[in-house]
């Protein structure tokens, strides 16, 4: 199970490190990692090395919010996947709704970035989601289209690495509350079913105004949760780790 948070551009550098230290302290004594939970933090680029240093002793993985389509060369302002890997990143977000909407990332750019991630041994967190609240079948169709498009360039190059699909309905990002449990459940199950025959190793997580309490309600349909604002208090992150540990313990009990 994956439990992670993107800090987007909310925090100062000092607050990013303080947040990461607090989460690392929680993880150090928590039962969730041993039960099979991978926690991750996605800070702004400059904080990555410090977060790797804070996180690695307790298994807190680090990701980046974006990467370049190229690995090296004259691309001013871009950040190479090779460098992210060199710094100890394990994950990298690709195609987040904010990058698509505010920075004009097209499906082709997203596909090139997924390929760049895989080429450099990073696990892409491929963000997909429908624009408007509405019909579930239409949401699934749009997400499947985005997933297939995002994986196309890597597949064409014969790369079938591990990927994480982050289902983030655009209308639920930055909202007062997440999408409804029934909606998340239905869409994530459909995406899992679609990905069951994919050549990649895949997981599906939910993001979009997620916070404490949600994982417990959707745990059978997802492989984790992707947090934003509602994890700004490290204790909320800890509460979600508690939920994950309880869910995994209950599953173990069932298989006994
Ligand atoms: O976009 C998100 C995570 O990537 C979700 O952000 P919020 O939870 O703040 O809506």
Short mmCIF file of C-alpha atoms and ligand atoms in Angstrom, two decimals:
data_model
loop_
_atom_site.label_atom_id
_atom_site.label_comp_id
_atom_site.label_asym_id
_atom_site.label_seq_id
_atom_site.Cartn_x
_atom_site.Cartn_y
_atom_site.Cartn_z
CA UNK A 1 0.00 0.00 0.00
CA UNK A 2 1.20 3.49 -0.86
CA UNK A 3 0.53 6.53 1.32
CA UNK A 4 2.07 9.73 0.08
CA UNK A 5 1.77 13.45 -0.11
CA UNK A 6 2.74 16.08 -2.63
CA UNK A 7 3.62 19.31 -0.89
CA UNK A 8 3.12 21.12 -4.23
CA UNK A 9 4.43 24.70 -3.68
CA UNK A 10 2.72 25.30 -0.35
CA UNK A 11 5.60 25.24 2.13
CA UNK A 12 8.80 27.18 2.73
CA UNK A 13 11.98 25.12 2.58
CA UNK A 14 12.20 25.16 6.39
CA UNK A 15 8.60 23.99 6.79
CA UNK A 16 9.14 21.24 4.20
CA UNK A 17 12.03 19.85 6.22
CA UNK A 18 10.16 20.22 9.51
CA UNK A 19 7.14 18.38 8.02
CA UNK A 20 9.34 15.62 6.65
CA UNK A 21 11.15 15.21 9.98
CA UNK A 22 7.83 14.94 11.82
CA UNK A 23 6.53 12.32 9.39
CA UNK A 24 9.84 10.44 9.62
CA UNK A 25 9.56 10.48 13.42
CA UNK A 26 6.05 9.03 13.19
CA UNK A 27 7.24 6.34 10.77
CA UNK A 28 10.20 5.39 12.96
CA UNK A 29 7.93 3.82 15.56
CA UNK A 30 4.91 2.98 13.39
CA UNK A 31 3.75 -0.52 12.50
CA UNK A 32 2.62 0.48 8.99
CA UNK A 33 5.97 0.01 7.17
CA UNK A 34 6.43 -3.52 8.50
CA UNK A 35 2.80 -4.29 7.56
CA UNK A 36 3.52 -3.37 3.93
CA UNK A 37 2.96 0.37 3.66
CA UNK A 38 5.32 2.54 1.64
CA UNK A 39 5.10 6.19 2.65
CA UNK A 40 6.38 8.90 0.34
CA UNK A 41 6.79 12.65 0.24
CA UNK A 42 7.01 14.81 -2.87
CA UNK A 43 8.61 18.15 -1.98
CA UNK A 44 9.79 20.98 -4.21
CA UNK A 45 12.97 20.12 -6.11
CA UNK A 46 15.52 21.90 -3.88
CA UNK A 47 14.36 19.93 -0.81
CA UNK A 48 14.82 16.52 -2.43
CA UNK A 49 18.35 15.77 -1.14
CA UNK A 50 17.49 16.77 2.44
CA UNK A 51 14.24 14.79 2.33
CA UNK A 52 16.12 11.72 1.07
CA UNK A 53 18.54 12.09 3.96
CA UNK A 54 15.73 12.45 6.50
CA UNK A 55 13.54 9.77 4.93
CA UNK A 56 15.87 6.94 4.03
CA UNK A 57 16.64 5.68 7.57
CA UNK A 58 12.89 5.14 8.16
CA UNK A 59 11.90 4.03 4.65
CA UNK A 60 10.15 7.28 3.73
CA UNK A 61 10.47 7.38 -0.07
CA UNK A 62 10.92 10.67 -1.93
CA UNK A 63 9.50 11.77 -5.24
CA UNK A 64 9.61 14.76 -7.57
CA UNK A 65 6.65 16.76 -8.85
CA UNK A 66 7.76 16.67 -12.49
CA UNK A 67 10.70 15.82 -14.75
CA UNK A 68 12.06 16.76 -18.16
CA UNK A 69 11.29 14.80 -21.30
CA UNK A 70 15.05 14.70 -22.03
CA UNK A 71 17.82 13.36 -19.81
CA UNK A 72 20.51 15.96 -20.55
CA UNK A 73 21.35 18.89 -22.78
CA UNK A 74 20.29 22.46 -23.54
CA UNK A 75 16.94 22.50 -21.68
CA UNK A 76 17.17 25.55 -19.41
CA UNK A 77 15.03 25.34 -16.31
CA UNK A 78 14.19 21.67 -16.71
CA UNK A 79 15.13 18.90 -14.26
CA UNK A 80 16.44 15.60 -15.59
CA UNK A 81 15.05 12.25 -14.49
CA UNK A 82 18.64 11.03 -14.40
CA UNK A 83 19.48 13.66 -11.79
CA UNK A 84 16.35 12.86 -9.78
CA UNK A 85 17.38 9.21 -9.72
CA UNK A 86 20.94 10.21 -8.80
CA UNK A 87 19.56 12.20 -5.84
CA UNK A 88 17.65 9.20 -4.53
CA UNK A 89 14.13 9.84 -5.79
CA UNK A 90 12.01 6.75 -6.21
CA UNK A 91 8.84 8.33 -7.61
CA UNK A 92 8.04 11.14 -10.00
CA UNK A 93 4.66 12.67 -10.73
CA UNK A 94 3.77 12.90 -14.38
CA UNK A 95 0.87 14.81 -15.86
CA UNK A 96 -0.60 16.25 -12.69
CA UNK A 97 -3.77 18.19 -13.46
CA UNK A 98 -2.07 21.46 -12.45
CA UNK A 99 0.75 20.86 -14.93
CA UNK A 100 -1.70 20.02 -17.68
CA UNK A 101 -3.92 23.02 -16.94
CA UNK A 102 -1.43 25.73 -15.98
CA UNK A 103 1.64 24.72 -17.99
CA UNK A 104 0.00 23.29 -21.08
CA UNK A 105 1.27 19.73 -20.76
CA UNK A 106 -0.24 17.71 -23.55
CA UNK A 107 -0.81 13.97 -23.69
CA UNK A 108 2.32 13.69 -25.86
CA UNK A 109 4.47 15.49 -23.28
CA UNK A 110 3.03 13.28 -20.55
CA UNK A 111 3.91 10.16 -22.55
CA UNK A 112 7.46 11.42 -23.16
CA UNK A 113 7.85 12.08 -19.42
CA UNK A 114 6.58 8.63 -18.45
CA UNK A 115 9.18 7.18 -20.82
CA UNK A 116 11.86 9.45 -19.31
CA UNK A 117 10.91 8.27 -15.82
CA UNK A 118 11.10 4.60 -16.75
CA UNK A 119 14.36 5.07 -18.65
CA UNK A 120 15.88 6.45 -15.45
CA UNK A 121 14.53 3.82 -13.09
CA UNK A 122 11.95 6.11 -11.49
CA UNK A 123 8.40 4.98 -10.81
CA UNK A 124 6.02 7.38 -12.59
CA UNK A 125 2.94 8.45 -10.67
CA UNK A 126 0.76 8.92 -13.71
CA UNK A 127 -1.99 11.37 -12.80
CA UNK A 128 -5.30 10.89 -14.61
CA UNK A 129 -8.82 12.12 -14.08
CA UNK A 130 -11.94 13.46 -15.73
CA UNK A 131 -12.56 17.21 -15.88
CA UNK A 132 -16.20 17.38 -14.84
CA UNK A 133 -18.19 15.66 -12.15
CA UNK A 134 -20.57 13.26 -13.86
CA UNK A 135 -21.12 9.83 -15.29
CA UNK A 136 -18.83 7.07 -13.96
CA UNK A 137 -18.58 5.24 -17.25
CA UNK A 138 -17.46 8.45 -18.97
CA UNK A 139 -14.89 9.03 -16.19
CA UNK A 140 -13.48 5.53 -16.64
CA UNK A 141 -13.33 5.91 -20.42
CA UNK A 142 -11.45 9.21 -20.12
CA UNK A 143 -9.00 7.82 -17.55
CA UNK A 144 -8.33 4.70 -19.63
CA UNK A 145 -7.67 6.92 -22.63
CA UNK A 146 -5.21 9.02 -20.59
CA UNK A 147 -3.47 5.93 -19.20
CA UNK A 148 -3.03 4.29 -22.60
CA UNK A 149 -1.75 7.54 -24.07
CA UNK A 150 0.65 8.10 -21.14
CA UNK A 151 2.18 4.63 -21.47
CA UNK A 152 2.43 4.62 -25.25
CA UNK A 153 5.94 6.04 -25.69
CA UNK A 154 7.51 3.83 -23.02
CA UNK A 155 5.76 0.77 -24.44
CA UNK A 156 6.89 1.64 -27.97
CA UNK A 157 10.46 1.62 -26.63
CA UNK A 158 9.91 -1.77 -24.99
CA UNK A 159 9.77 -0.42 -21.43
CA UNK A 160 7.19 -1.98 -19.13
CA UNK A 161 8.34 -0.84 -15.70
CA UNK A 162 6.45 -0.38 -12.48
CA UNK A 163 3.85 2.39 -12.65
CA UNK A 164 1.42 3.96 -10.24
CA UNK A 165 -1.79 5.42 -11.62
CA UNK A 166 -3.03 8.28 -9.45
CA UNK A 167 -6.75 8.73 -10.07
CA UNK A 168 -7.39 12.39 -9.36
CA UNK A 169 -10.71 13.70 -10.69
CA UNK A 170 -9.97 17.32 -11.60
CA UNK A 171 -13.12 18.54 -9.89
CA UNK A 172 -12.03 16.94 -6.60
CA UNK A 173 -8.57 18.56 -6.50
CA UNK A 174 -8.42 21.61 -4.23
CA UNK A 175 -12.06 21.02 -3.28
CA UNK A 176 -13.60 21.04 0.20
CA UNK A 177 -14.01 17.26 0.10
CA UNK A 178 -13.00 14.25 -2.00
CA UNK A 179 -15.12 12.57 -4.66
CA UNK A 180 -17.86 10.35 -3.26
CA UNK A 181 -16.83 6.94 -1.99
CA UNK A 182 -19.06 5.17 -4.53
CA UNK A 183 -17.53 7.14 -7.38
CA UNK A 184 -13.94 6.49 -6.27
CA UNK A 185 -14.73 2.83 -5.68
CA UNK A 186 -16.34 2.30 -9.07
CA UNK A 187 -13.72 4.16 -11.10
CA UNK A 188 -10.70 2.68 -9.30
CA UNK A 189 -12.06 -0.86 -9.62
CA UNK A 190 -12.61 -0.30 -13.34
CA UNK A 191 -9.08 1.08 -13.76
CA UNK A 192 -7.64 -1.89 -11.88
CA UNK A 193 -9.62 -4.27 -14.09
CA UNK A 194 -8.34 -2.49 -17.17
CA UNK A 195 -4.74 -2.61 -15.92
CA UNK A 196 -4.95 -6.27 -14.89
CA UNK A 197 -3.84 -7.31 -18.36
CA UNK A 198 -1.21 -4.56 -18.73
CA UNK A 199 2.40 -5.70 -19.15
CA UNK A 200 3.54 -3.25 -16.45
CA UNK A 201 3.38 -3.81 -12.72
CA UNK A 202 0.61 -1.38 -11.78
CA UNK A 203 -1.06 0.11 -8.75
CA UNK A 204 -3.97 2.54 -8.50
CA UNK A 205 -4.14 5.20 -5.81
CA UNK A 206 -6.70 7.97 -5.23
CA UNK A 207 -6.00 11.68 -4.80
CA UNK A 208 -8.16 14.79 -4.63
CA UNK A 209 -8.97 16.35 -1.25
CA UNK A 210 -8.18 13.05 0.45
CA UNK A 211 -7.70 13.12 4.21
CA UNK A 212 -8.04 11.01 7.34
CA UNK A 213 -10.94 8.56 7.19
CA UNK A 214 -11.11 8.14 3.43
CA UNK A 215 -8.72 5.20 3.03
CA UNK A 216 -10.80 3.07 5.39
CA UNK A 217 -13.81 3.61 3.13
CA UNK A 218 -12.13 2.88 -0.21
CA UNK A 219 -9.43 0.40 0.81
CA UNK A 220 -10.84 -2.51 -1.20
CA UNK A 221 -10.70 -0.52 -4.44
CA UNK A 222 -7.29 1.16 -4.21
CA UNK A 223 -3.63 0.45 -3.49
CA UNK A 224 -3.18 3.63 -1.52
CA UNK A 225 -3.89 7.30 -1.28
CA UNK A 226 -2.29 10.50 -2.59
CA UNK A 227 -2.61 13.43 -0.23
CA UNK A 228 -2.45 17.18 -0.64
CA UNK A 229 -3.67 19.88 1.74
CA UNK A 230 -5.25 17.53 4.22
CA UNK A 231 -1.84 16.10 5.12
CA UNK A 232 -0.29 19.49 5.87
CA UNK A 233 -0.56 18.61 9.53
CA UNK A 234 1.88 15.69 9.95
CA UNK A 235 -0.51 14.19 12.52
CA UNK A 236 -3.08 13.74 9.74
CA UNK A 237 -0.47 11.77 7.79
CA UNK A 238 0.09 9.71 10.94
CA UNK A 239 -3.66 9.10 11.30
CA UNK A 240 -3.78 7.74 7.75
CA UNK A 241 -0.83 5.45 8.50
CA UNK A 242 -2.87 4.18 11.46
CA UNK A 243 -5.77 3.45 9.11
CA UNK A 244 -3.50 1.63 6.67
CA UNK A 245 -1.98 -0.47 9.44
CA UNK A 246 -5.45 -1.40 10.71
CA UNK A 247 -6.67 -2.34 7.23
CA UNK A 248 -3.63 -4.53 6.58
CA UNK A 249 -3.86 -6.16 10.02
CA UNK A 250 -7.54 -6.98 9.39
CA UNK A 251 -6.63 -8.53 6.02
CA UNK A 252 -3.96 -10.67 7.64
CA UNK A 253 -6.45 -11.79 10.23
CA UNK A 254 -8.87 -12.80 7.46
CA UNK A 255 -6.30 -14.97 5.70
CA UNK A 256 -5.42 -16.82 8.91
O1 LIG B 1 -3.54 17.07 -6.33
C1 LIG B 1 -3.53 16.45 -5.29
C2 LIG B 1 -2.45 15.51 -4.97
O2 LIG B 1 -1.61 15.39 -6.05
C3 LIG B 1 -4.59 16.63 -4.29
O3 LIG B 1 -4.49 17.87 -3.69
P1 LIG B 1 -5.56 18.27 -2.59
O4 LIG B 1 -5.73 17.07 -1.71
O5 LIG B 1 -4.98 19.43 -1.89
O6 LIG B 1 -6.84 18.56 -3.33
#
